[in-house]
Short mmCIF file of C-alpha atoms in Angstrom, two decimals:
data_model
loop_
_atom_site.label_atom_id
_atom_site.label_comp_id
_atom_site.label_asym_id
_atom_site.label_seq_id
_atom_site.Cartn_x
_atom_site.Cartn_y
_atom_site.Cartn_z
CA UNK A 1 95.55 90.44 90.82
CA UNK A 2 96.13 88.79 94.16
CA UNK A 3 93.20 86.52 93.40
CA UNK A 4 95.36 84.80 90.77
CA UNK A 5 97.14 83.06 93.62
CA UNK A 6 93.84 81.87 95.05
CA UNK A 7 92.72 80.54 91.68
CA UNK A 8 96.02 78.75 91.24
CA UNK A 9 95.69 76.99 94.55
CA UNK A 10 91.98 76.18 94.33
CA UNK A 11 91.47 75.60 90.61
CA UNK A 12 94.86 74.34 89.44
CA UNK A 13 95.87 72.39 92.53
CA UNK A 14 99.00 74.43 93.27
CA UNK A 15 100.42 72.97 96.51
CA UNK A 16 99.64 75.09 99.60
CA UNK A 17 103.40 75.22 100.30
CA UNK A 18 103.54 78.07 97.76
CA UNK A 19 101.39 80.14 100.09
CA UNK A 20 103.39 79.24 103.19
CA UNK A 21 104.22 82.32 105.24
CA UNK A 22 107.86 81.20 105.41
CA UNK A 23 108.31 81.51 101.63
CA UNK A 24 107.62 85.16 100.65
CA UNK A 25 109.79 85.10 97.50
CA UNK A 26 108.16 81.89 96.27
CA UNK A 27 104.72 83.44 96.76
CA UNK A 28 105.55 86.51 94.70
CA UNK A 29 107.28 84.46 92.01
CA UNK A 30 104.21 82.25 91.71
CA UNK A 31 102.02 85.34 91.42
CA UNK A 32 104.34 86.78 88.74
CA UNK A 33 104.44 83.49 86.84
CA UNK A 34 100.65 83.34 86.74
CA UNK A 35 100.51 86.94 85.56
CA UNK A 36 103.03 86.22 82.78
CA UNK A 37 100.86 83.29 81.68
CA UNK A 38 97.85 85.59 81.59
CA UNK A 39 99.65 88.40 79.75
CA UNK A 40 98.53 87.29 76.24
CA UNK A 41 94.95 87.17 77.49
CA UNK A 42 95.30 90.67 79.00
CA UNK A 43 96.60 92.06 75.72
CA UNK A 44 93.89 90.29 73.74
CA UNK A 45 91.32 91.78 76.09
CA UNK A 46 92.65 95.25 75.30
CA UNK A 47 92.37 94.45 71.59
CA UNK A 48 88.84 93.12 72.02
CA UNK A 49 87.77 96.21 73.96
CA UNK A 50 89.36 98.40 71.27
CA UNK A 51 86.90 97.03 68.71
CA UNK A 52 84.22 99.10 70.42
CA UNK A 53 86.47 101.73 72.04
CA UNK A 54 89.48 102.40 69.74
CA UNK A 55 91.24 104.34 72.52
CA UNK A 56 92.23 101.00 74.06
CA UNK A 57 94.58 100.50 71.07
CA UNK A 58 96.29 103.82 71.69
CA UNK A 59 99.41 103.99 73.87
CA UNK A 60 99.01 100.32 74.79
CA UNK A 61 102.80 99.97 75.07
CA UNK A 62 102.68 102.14 78.19
CA UNK A 63 101.06 99.23 80.00
CA UNK A 64 104.30 97.31 79.36
CA UNK A 65 106.53 100.17 80.48
CA UNK A 66 107.47 101.49 77.03
CA UNK A 67 106.87 105.16 76.25
CA UNK A 68 106.81 107.11 72.99
CA UNK A 69 106.71 110.55 74.56
CA UNK A 70 109.50 112.04 76.66
CA UNK A 71 108.54 112.28 80.30
CA UNK A 72 110.60 113.71 83.14
CA UNK A 73 110.53 112.61 86.76
CA UNK A 74 107.33 113.17 88.73
CA UNK A 75 107.20 114.66 92.20
CA UNK A 76 103.91 112.94 93.02
CA UNK A 77 102.29 109.98 91.32
CA UNK A 78 98.52 109.56 91.76
CA UNK A 79 96.75 106.43 90.54
CA UNK A 80 93.01 106.58 89.82
CA UNK A 81 91.58 103.58 87.96
CA UNK A 82 88.76 105.16 85.97
CA UNK A 83 86.25 108.00 85.80
CA UNK A 84 84.85 107.58 89.31
CA UNK A 85 88.27 107.58 90.96
CA UNK A 86 89.47 110.52 88.86
CA UNK A 87 86.38 112.47 89.88
CA UNK A 88 86.90 111.62 93.56
CA UNK A 89 90.60 112.56 93.36
CA UNK A 90 89.87 115.92 91.74
CA UNK A 91 89.87 118.10 94.93
CA UNK A 92 92.96 116.33 96.27
CA UNK A 93 94.85 116.91 93.02
CA UNK A 94 93.81 120.57 93.02
CA UNK A 95 95.21 120.86 96.54
CA UNK A 96 98.49 119.31 95.42
CA UNK A 97 98.74 121.77 92.52
CA UNK A 98 98.00 124.78 94.73
CA UNK A 99 100.30 123.71 97.53
CA UNK A 100 103.35 123.42 95.28
CA UNK A 101 102.86 124.85 91.76
CA UNK A 102 106.36 123.67 90.85
CA UNK A 103 105.57 120.02 91.65
CA UNK A 104 105.13 117.73 88.67
CA UNK A 105 102.10 115.52 89.15
CA UNK A 106 101.58 112.33 87.18
CA UNK A 107 98.20 110.59 87.15
CA UNK A 108 97.85 107.04 85.89
CA UNK A 109 94.56 105.44 84.93
CA UNK A 110 93.59 102.01 83.68
CA UNK A 111 90.82 103.08 81.31
CA UNK A 112 90.73 105.60 78.42
CA UNK A 113 87.54 107.09 79.87
CA UNK A 114 89.46 107.90 83.04
CA UNK A 115 92.21 109.50 80.94
CA UNK A 116 89.64 111.53 79.01
CA UNK A 117 88.00 112.80 82.20
CA UNK A 118 91.40 113.74 83.63
CA UNK A 119 92.11 115.81 80.53
CA UNK A 120 88.73 117.55 80.81
CA UNK A 121 89.44 118.48 84.43
CA UNK A 122 93.11 119.46 84.31
CA UNK A 123 94.27 119.74 80.70
CA UNK A 124 98.05 119.77 80.60
CA UNK A 125 98.44 120.80 84.26
CA UNK A 126 99.04 117.16 85.12
CA UNK A 127 100.76 114.42 83.13
CA UNK A 128 99.04 111.15 82.26
CA UNK A 129 100.21 107.61 81.59
CA UNK A 130 98.42 104.27 81.59
CA UNK A 131 99.17 102.19 84.64
CA UNK A 132 101.71 99.41 83.97
CA UNK A 133 100.96 95.73 84.38
CA UNK A 134 102.23 94.42 87.72
CA UNK A 135 105.25 92.54 86.37
CA UNK A 136 108.61 93.31 87.95
CA UNK A 137 110.49 94.32 84.73
CA UNK A 138 107.52 96.44 83.64
CA UNK A 139 107.22 98.10 87.04
CA UNK A 140 110.96 98.80 87.12
CA UNK A 141 110.82 100.47 83.69
CA UNK A 142 107.89 102.59 84.85
CA UNK A 143 109.52 103.68 88.12
CA UNK A 144 112.87 104.34 86.43
CA UNK A 145 111.11 106.56 83.89
CA UNK A 146 108.84 108.39 86.32
CA UNK A 147 110.95 108.35 89.55
CA UNK A 148 108.09 109.46 91.81
CA UNK A 149 108.95 110.66 95.29
CA UNK A 150 105.47 109.96 96.66
CA UNK A 151 102.74 107.61 95.41
CA UNK A 152 99.05 108.14 96.24
CA UNK A 153 96.65 105.35 95.24
CA UNK A 154 92.90 105.92 95.20
CA UNK A 155 90.57 103.41 96.88
CA UNK A 156 91.80 99.78 96.78
CA UNK A 157 94.49 98.80 94.29
CA UNK A 158 96.96 96.26 95.68
CA UNK A 159 99.87 95.20 93.42
CA UNK A 160 102.48 92.96 95.09
CA UNK A 161 105.34 93.66 92.66
CA UNK A 162 104.79 97.39 92.43
CA UNK A 163 104.59 97.75 96.20
CA UNK A 164 107.75 95.69 96.62
CA UNK A 165 109.62 97.88 94.10
CA UNK A 166 108.39 101.09 95.72
CA UNK A 167 109.59 99.80 99.08
CA UNK A 168 112.97 98.91 97.58
CA UNK A 169 113.34 102.44 96.17
CA UNK A 170 112.12 104.15 99.35
CA UNK A 171 108.96 105.57 97.76
CA UNK A 172 106.14 106.06 100.31
CA UNK A 173 102.80 104.67 99.07
CA UNK A 174 99.59 106.09 100.53
CA UNK A 175 96.29 104.26 99.95
CA UNK A 176 93.63 106.95 100.29
CA UNK A 177 89.84 106.99 100.36
CA UNK A 178 90.37 103.28 100.89
CA UNK A 179 87.49 100.86 101.11
CA UNK A 180 87.46 97.13 101.65
CA UNK A 181 84.13 95.34 101.57
CA UNK A 182 83.56 92.18 103.57
CA UNK A 183 83.39 90.31 100.30
CA UNK A 184 86.80 91.62 99.17
CA UNK A 185 88.34 91.06 102.59
CA UNK A 186 87.23 87.42 102.49
CA UNK A 187 88.90 87.04 99.09
CA UNK A 188 92.13 88.57 100.31
CA UNK A 189 92.13 86.28 103.34
CA UNK A 190 92.14 83.33 100.96
CA UNK A 191 95.27 84.84 99.40
CA UNK A 192 97.05 85.20 102.73
CA UNK A 193 99.88 85.64 103.47
CA UNK A 194 100.66 87.30 100.12
CA UNK A 195 97.85 89.83 100.65
CA UNK A 196 99.01 90.76 104.12
CA UNK A 197 102.64 90.95 103.03
CA UNK A 198 101.70 93.34 100.21
CA UNK A 199 99.43 95.52 102.33
CA UNK A 200 102.07 95.85 105.03
CA UNK A 201 104.25 97.60 102.44
CA UNK A 202 101.75 100.47 102.33
CA UNK A 203 103.05 103.47 104.25
CA UNK A 204 99.58 104.69 105.22
CA UNK A 205 95.97 103.65 104.65
CA UNK A 206 93.32 106.38 104.94
CA UNK A 207 90.14 104.30 105.21
CA UNK A 208 86.64 105.55 104.51
CA UNK A 209 85.02 103.89 107.56
CA UNK A 210 85.95 102.20 110.81
CA UNK A 211 84.73 98.89 109.35
CA UNK A 212 87.09 99.31 106.38
CA UNK A 213 89.95 100.10 108.76
CA UNK A 214 89.27 96.99 110.85
CA UNK A 215 89.28 94.79 107.76
CA UNK A 216 92.68 96.13 106.69
CA UNK A 217 94.04 95.56 110.18
CA UNK A 218 92.56 92.06 110.13
CA UNK A 219 94.67 91.36 107.04
CA UNK A 220 97.85 92.20 108.93
CA UNK A 221 98.30 95.94 108.39
CA UNK A 222 99.73 97.52 111.58
CA UNK A 223 97.03 99.57 113.28
CA UNK A 224 99.28 102.62 113.54
CA UNK A 225 99.37 102.81 109.72
CA UNK A 226 95.58 102.93 109.38
CA UNK A 227 93.47 106.06 109.89
CA UNK A 228 89.76 106.71 109.33
CA UNK A 229 89.07 109.87 107.34
CA UNK A 230 85.61 109.27 105.87
CA UNK A 231 84.80 109.31 102.18
CA UNK A 232 86.15 112.27 100.24
CA UNK A 233 83.32 111.68 97.80
CA UNK A 234 81.12 113.67 100.22
CA UNK A 235 83.42 116.64 99.51
CA UNK A 236 82.50 116.68 95.84
CA UNK A 237 82.74 120.00 94.02
CA UNK A 238 79.93 120.73 91.61
CA UNK A 239 80.49 122.98 88.56
CA UNK A 240 79.57 126.61 89.18
CA UNK A 241 77.54 126.60 85.97
CA UNK A 242 75.61 123.43 86.84
CA UNK A 243 72.28 125.17 87.50
CA UNK A 244 72.39 126.91 84.12
CA UNK A 245 73.42 123.68 82.37
CA UNK A 246 70.53 121.81 84.01
CA UNK A 247 68.00 124.46 83.01
CA UNK A 248 69.11 124.29 79.38
CA UNK A 249 68.94 120.50 79.47
CA UNK A 250 65.48 120.50 81.01
CA UNK A 251 64.13 122.82 78.33
CA UNK A 252 65.48 120.36 75.76
CA UNK A 253 63.54 117.50 77.39
CA UNK A 254 60.37 119.42 78.13
CA UNK A 255 59.77 121.47 81.26
CA UNK A 256 56.35 120.05 82.06
CA UNK A 257 56.93 116.32 81.63
CA UNK A 258 58.12 113.93 84.38
CA UNK A 259 61.75 112.91 83.84
CA UNK A 260 63.90 110.29 85.54
CA UNK A 261 67.52 109.46 84.83
CA UNK A 262 69.14 106.02 85.03
CA UNK A 263 72.85 106.71 85.59
CA UNK A 264 75.88 104.47 84.99
CA UNK A 265 73.92 101.41 83.91
CA UNK A 266 75.44 98.02 83.04
CA UNK A 267 74.88 94.99 80.82
CA UNK A 268 71.68 93.20 81.80
CA UNK A 269 70.39 96.21 83.72
CA UNK A 270 69.03 98.28 80.86
CA UNK A 271 66.48 95.61 79.98
CA UNK A 272 65.07 95.78 83.52
CA UNK A 273 65.01 99.57 83.44
CA UNK A 274 63.20 99.57 80.11
CA UNK A 275 60.61 97.22 81.59
CA UNK A 276 60.12 99.65 84.49
CA UNK A 277 59.83 102.60 82.12
CA UNK A 278 57.25 100.83 79.94
CA UNK A 279 55.13 100.12 83.04
CA UNK A 280 55.62 103.69 84.28
CA UNK A 281 54.41 105.11 80.97
CA UNK A 282 51.23 103.09 81.27
CA UNK A 283 50.48 105.29 84.30
CA UNK A 284 52.35 108.43 83.19
CA UNK A 285 52.30 108.49 79.37
CA UNK A 286 54.47 111.62 79.17
CA UNK A 287 57.30 110.20 81.32
CA UNK A 288 60.80 110.43 79.85
CA UNK A 289 63.73 108.16 80.73
CA UNK A 290 67.24 109.60 80.36
CA UNK A 291 69.42 106.51 80.06
CA UNK A 292 73.19 106.87 80.60
CA UNK A 293 75.19 103.63 80.18
CA UNK A 294 78.39 103.40 82.21
CA UNK A 295 80.68 102.40 79.34
CA UNK A 296 80.85 104.32 76.03
CA UNK A 297 81.49 101.14 74.03
CA UNK A 298 77.92 100.04 74.86
CA UNK A 299 76.10 103.17 73.68
CA UNK A 300 75.10 101.75 70.29
CA UNK A 301 74.00 98.41 71.73
CA UNK A 302 71.81 100.11 74.31
CA UNK A 303 70.28 102.32 71.62
CA UNK A 304 69.48 99.24 69.54
CA UNK A 305 67.97 97.50 72.59
CA UNK A 306 65.70 100.46 73.32
CA UNK A 307 64.51 100.59 69.73
CA UNK A 308 63.80 96.85 69.72
CA UNK A 309 61.68 97.39 72.84
CA UNK A 310 59.62 99.94 70.94
CA UNK A 311 60.88 103.18 72.50
CA UNK A 312 61.17 106.30 70.40
CA UNK A 313 64.73 107.42 70.93
CA UNK A 314 66.68 110.68 70.87
CA UNK A 315 70.48 110.65 71.23
CA UNK A 316 72.50 113.37 72.93
CA UNK A 317 75.59 112.71 70.81
CA UNK A 318 73.64 113.34 67.61
CA UNK A 319 72.09 116.56 68.91
CA UNK A 320 68.64 115.12 68.29
CA UNK A 321 65.68 117.10 69.59
CA UNK A 322 63.72 115.43 72.37
CA UNK A 323 60.19 115.93 71.07
CA UNK A 324 57.05 115.13 73.07
CA UNK A 325 56.81 111.79 71.25
CA UNK A 326 60.27 110.69 72.41
CA UNK A 327 60.05 108.30 75.35
CA UNK A 328 63.79 107.80 75.89
CA UNK A 329 66.80 110.12 75.72
CA UNK A 330 70.16 108.38 75.46
CA UNK A 331 72.94 110.24 77.30
CA UNK A 332 75.72 108.91 75.09
CA UNK A 333 78.33 111.58 75.82
CA UNK A 334 81.07 111.92 78.42
CA UNK A 335 81.29 114.45 81.24
CA UNK A 336 77.60 115.43 81.30
CA UNK A 337 76.16 112.93 83.77
CA UNK A 338 75.86 115.40 86.65
CA UNK A 339 74.00 117.82 84.34
CA UNK A 340 71.56 115.08 83.37
CA UNK A 341 70.98 114.23 87.03
CA UNK A 342 70.52 117.86 88.08
CA UNK A 343 67.93 118.37 85.32
CA UNK A 344 65.86 115.29 86.27
CA UNK A 345 63.09 114.82 88.83
CA UNK A 346 64.43 111.51 90.16
CA UNK A 347 67.52 109.35 89.65
CA UNK A 348 68.30 105.65 89.63
CA UNK A 349 71.99 104.83 90.12
CA UNK A 350 73.09 101.81 88.13
CA UNK A 351 75.28 98.82 88.76
CA UNK A 352 72.87 97.98 91.55
CA UNK A 353 70.12 95.93 89.87
CA UNK A 354 72.89 93.60 88.68
CA UNK A 355 75.71 92.36 90.98
CA UNK A 356 78.24 95.00 89.95
CA UNK A 357 78.20 96.70 93.35
CA UNK A 358 76.66 100.04 92.48
CA UNK A 359 78.04 103.50 91.77
CA UNK A 360 78.20 106.84 93.52
CA UNK A 361 74.87 108.24 94.75
CA UNK A 362 76.27 111.48 96.07
CA UNK A 363 76.05 113.64 92.95
CA UNK A 364 72.29 113.15 92.87
CA UNK A 365 71.94 113.78 96.61
CA UNK A 366 74.13 116.90 96.42
CA UNK A 367 71.89 118.51 93.79
CA UNK A 368 68.71 117.64 95.67
CA UNK A 369 67.45 114.85 93.42
CA UNK A 370 65.89 111.82 95.17
CA UNK A 371 67.83 108.61 94.56
CA UNK A 372 66.87 104.98 93.98
CA UNK A 373 69.30 102.05 94.06
CA UNK A 374 68.91 98.31 93.61
CA UNK A 375 69.94 95.54 96.02
CA UNK A 376 73.63 95.29 94.96
CA UNK A 377 75.46 98.22 96.53
CA UNK A 378 78.47 96.52 98.16
CA UNK A 379 80.88 99.04 96.59
CA UNK A 380 79.04 101.92 98.26
CA UNK A 381 77.59 100.39 101.41
CA UNK A 382 78.46 103.29 103.70
CA UNK A 383 77.27 106.02 101.32
CA UNK A 384 74.03 104.12 100.71
CA UNK A 385 73.53 103.58 104.43
CA UNK A 386 74.01 107.28 105.19
CA UNK A 387 71.57 108.42 102.51
CA UNK A 388 68.92 105.86 103.44
CA UNK A 389 69.21 106.82 107.13
CA UNK A 390 68.70 110.47 106.14
CA UNK A 391 65.67 109.48 104.02
CA UNK A 392 67.45 110.77 100.95
CA UNK A 393 67.51 107.46 99.04
CA UNK A 394 65.43 104.31 98.67
CA UNK A 395 66.57 100.77 97.91
CA UNK A 396 64.36 98.60 95.71
CA UNK A 397 64.62 94.91 94.87
CA UNK A 398 62.44 94.48 91.80
CA UNK A 399 61.14 96.17 88.68
CA UNK A 400 57.73 96.55 90.32
CA UNK A 401 59.21 98.31 93.36
CA UNK A 402 61.22 100.60 91.10
CA UNK A 403 58.14 101.48 89.05
CA UNK A 404 56.04 102.19 92.12
CA UNK A 405 58.68 104.43 93.70
CA UNK A 406 59.17 106.39 90.47
CA UNK A 407 55.43 106.89 90.12
CA UNK A 408 55.21 108.19 93.69
CA UNK A 409 58.03 110.67 93.30
CA UNK A 410 57.11 111.84 89.81
CA UNK A 411 53.53 112.59 90.85
CA UNK A 412 54.21 114.15 94.28
CA UNK A 413 56.35 117.29 94.02
CA UNK A 414 56.27 117.93 97.77
CA UNK A 415 57.58 114.45 98.62
CA UNK A 416 60.19 114.76 95.89
CA UNK A 417 61.38 118.08 97.32
CA UNK A 418 61.52 116.65 100.85
CA UNK A 419 63.68 113.70 99.80
CA UNK A 420 65.91 115.96 97.73
CA UNK A 421 66.49 118.37 100.59
CA UNK A 422 67.34 115.45 102.86
CA UNK A 423 70.02 114.51 100.35
CA UNK A 424 71.56 117.97 100.36
CA UNK A 425 71.66 117.96 104.16
CA UNK A 426 73.18 114.46 104.31
CA UNK A 427 76.01 115.45 101.98
CA UNK A 428 76.66 118.68 103.91
CA UNK A 429 76.69 116.84 107.26
CA UNK A 430 79.32 114.36 106.09
CA UNK A 431 81.76 116.78 104.47
CA UNK A 432 85.21 117.09 105.99
CA UNK A 433 86.93 113.88 104.86
CA UNK A 434 89.06 115.82 102.38
CA UNK A 435 90.38 118.12 105.11
CA UNK A 436 91.23 115.14 107.32
CA UNK A 437 92.91 113.35 104.41
CA UNK A 438 94.98 116.37 103.44
CA UNK A 439 96.08 116.64 107.06
CA UNK A 440 97.58 113.16 106.71
CA UNK A 441 99.13 113.80 103.29
CA UNK A 442 100.71 117.19 104.02
CA UNK A 443 103.55 115.87 106.24
CA UNK A 444 104.67 113.68 103.34
CA UNK A 445 104.55 116.69 101.03
CA UNK A 446 106.70 118.60 103.51
CA UNK A 447 109.33 115.88 103.14
CA UNK A 448 109.54 116.10 99.37
CA UNK A 449 112.37 118.60 99.57
CA UNK A 450 114.60 115.71 100.65
CA UNK A 451 116.74 113.96 98.08
CA UNK A 452 114.84 111.85 95.56
CA UNK A 453 115.04 108.07 96.11
CA UNK A 454 117.77 106.25 94.24
CA UNK A 455 116.97 104.00 91.32
#
């Protein structure tokens, strides 16, 4: 949202005086004004998304700070944008629940898929609301209703008004598992000093890498408020039944055929992956692609695309058998991605052939499946670097390179096993971030017995 200020200055010719470091209230008022102007578009976007994913129409008033269900005060508020952040926050939330069973934990998400995954993981052990828009009256309604005594935000979510209101109410805000790419840091610098002013309101930043930490400090965050913990995504917890689930899945696909999974794919990427699969099948006619789009509202469109390209399709959601003649299996369900990956011979992680920034490679590495990514991995630079250095992943830049790498791995079991074992070792060697992070959080939890902040 901070980029609204940049757009206003660059695109609309807003005088630079509004970004003057001597005028903090004017800066935030400008930001709020722009957000108010965009509010109809934000609501229309929810409506548009609800045409394909009806859950976006449900509980939409929560985003404006209005609530239908009674909800008492929360001891700890955790914000996790979507599925990936919820998954990464899972061990931390379990620690919070174990440490103080009486604590009431609220988790907010932005997407319904994140809410659904939260329910699958925790049921009614944690409360859920949709995160409010960053408008001062909305934020005040939210905080008055929830009254959190500690806020923990996953990765990088910076809201000027919410941070200002938390500061006013004396609510510590911890930004954990934080990452800040060079690209994002450059954008925030264009929004200085509003960006720096907002980030300085954070009580603590637990950064994934030293480079992330230095970028936060470069934006004006005091160095004593920034710590490097590593990525808690290396501390992922796999389901105890995963091996059994993968064996059942593999029998469904065919135990003796080569299988690769394309995980968390995006618009414009599936067409490239289908090209690679068509070329691969010219060399390995029995090869099966398990295609798992990132967003559920695109499942039907991807199915139609595959059929137009001439692939015989089986869909997981329909319980369709994956016969020998099927060349593509559509993973159009939620919560099964890690099972698909564990059952495959090789994995491609999406959002990387198109400039989305990539997704998490670690689930594949942790289960010993060799990983391929495209050129666009700026959201997971450090994880990608670690896995490539350990020879557990390969980066490709074209459909031809992807096809060649898949052919090599799917025809050479020894090489496939070597790369997979490297992945397991890389994940094991980088565990420990969760312990370091919890060491930073626990002193704040110790202080929760103090009086709740006033409203």
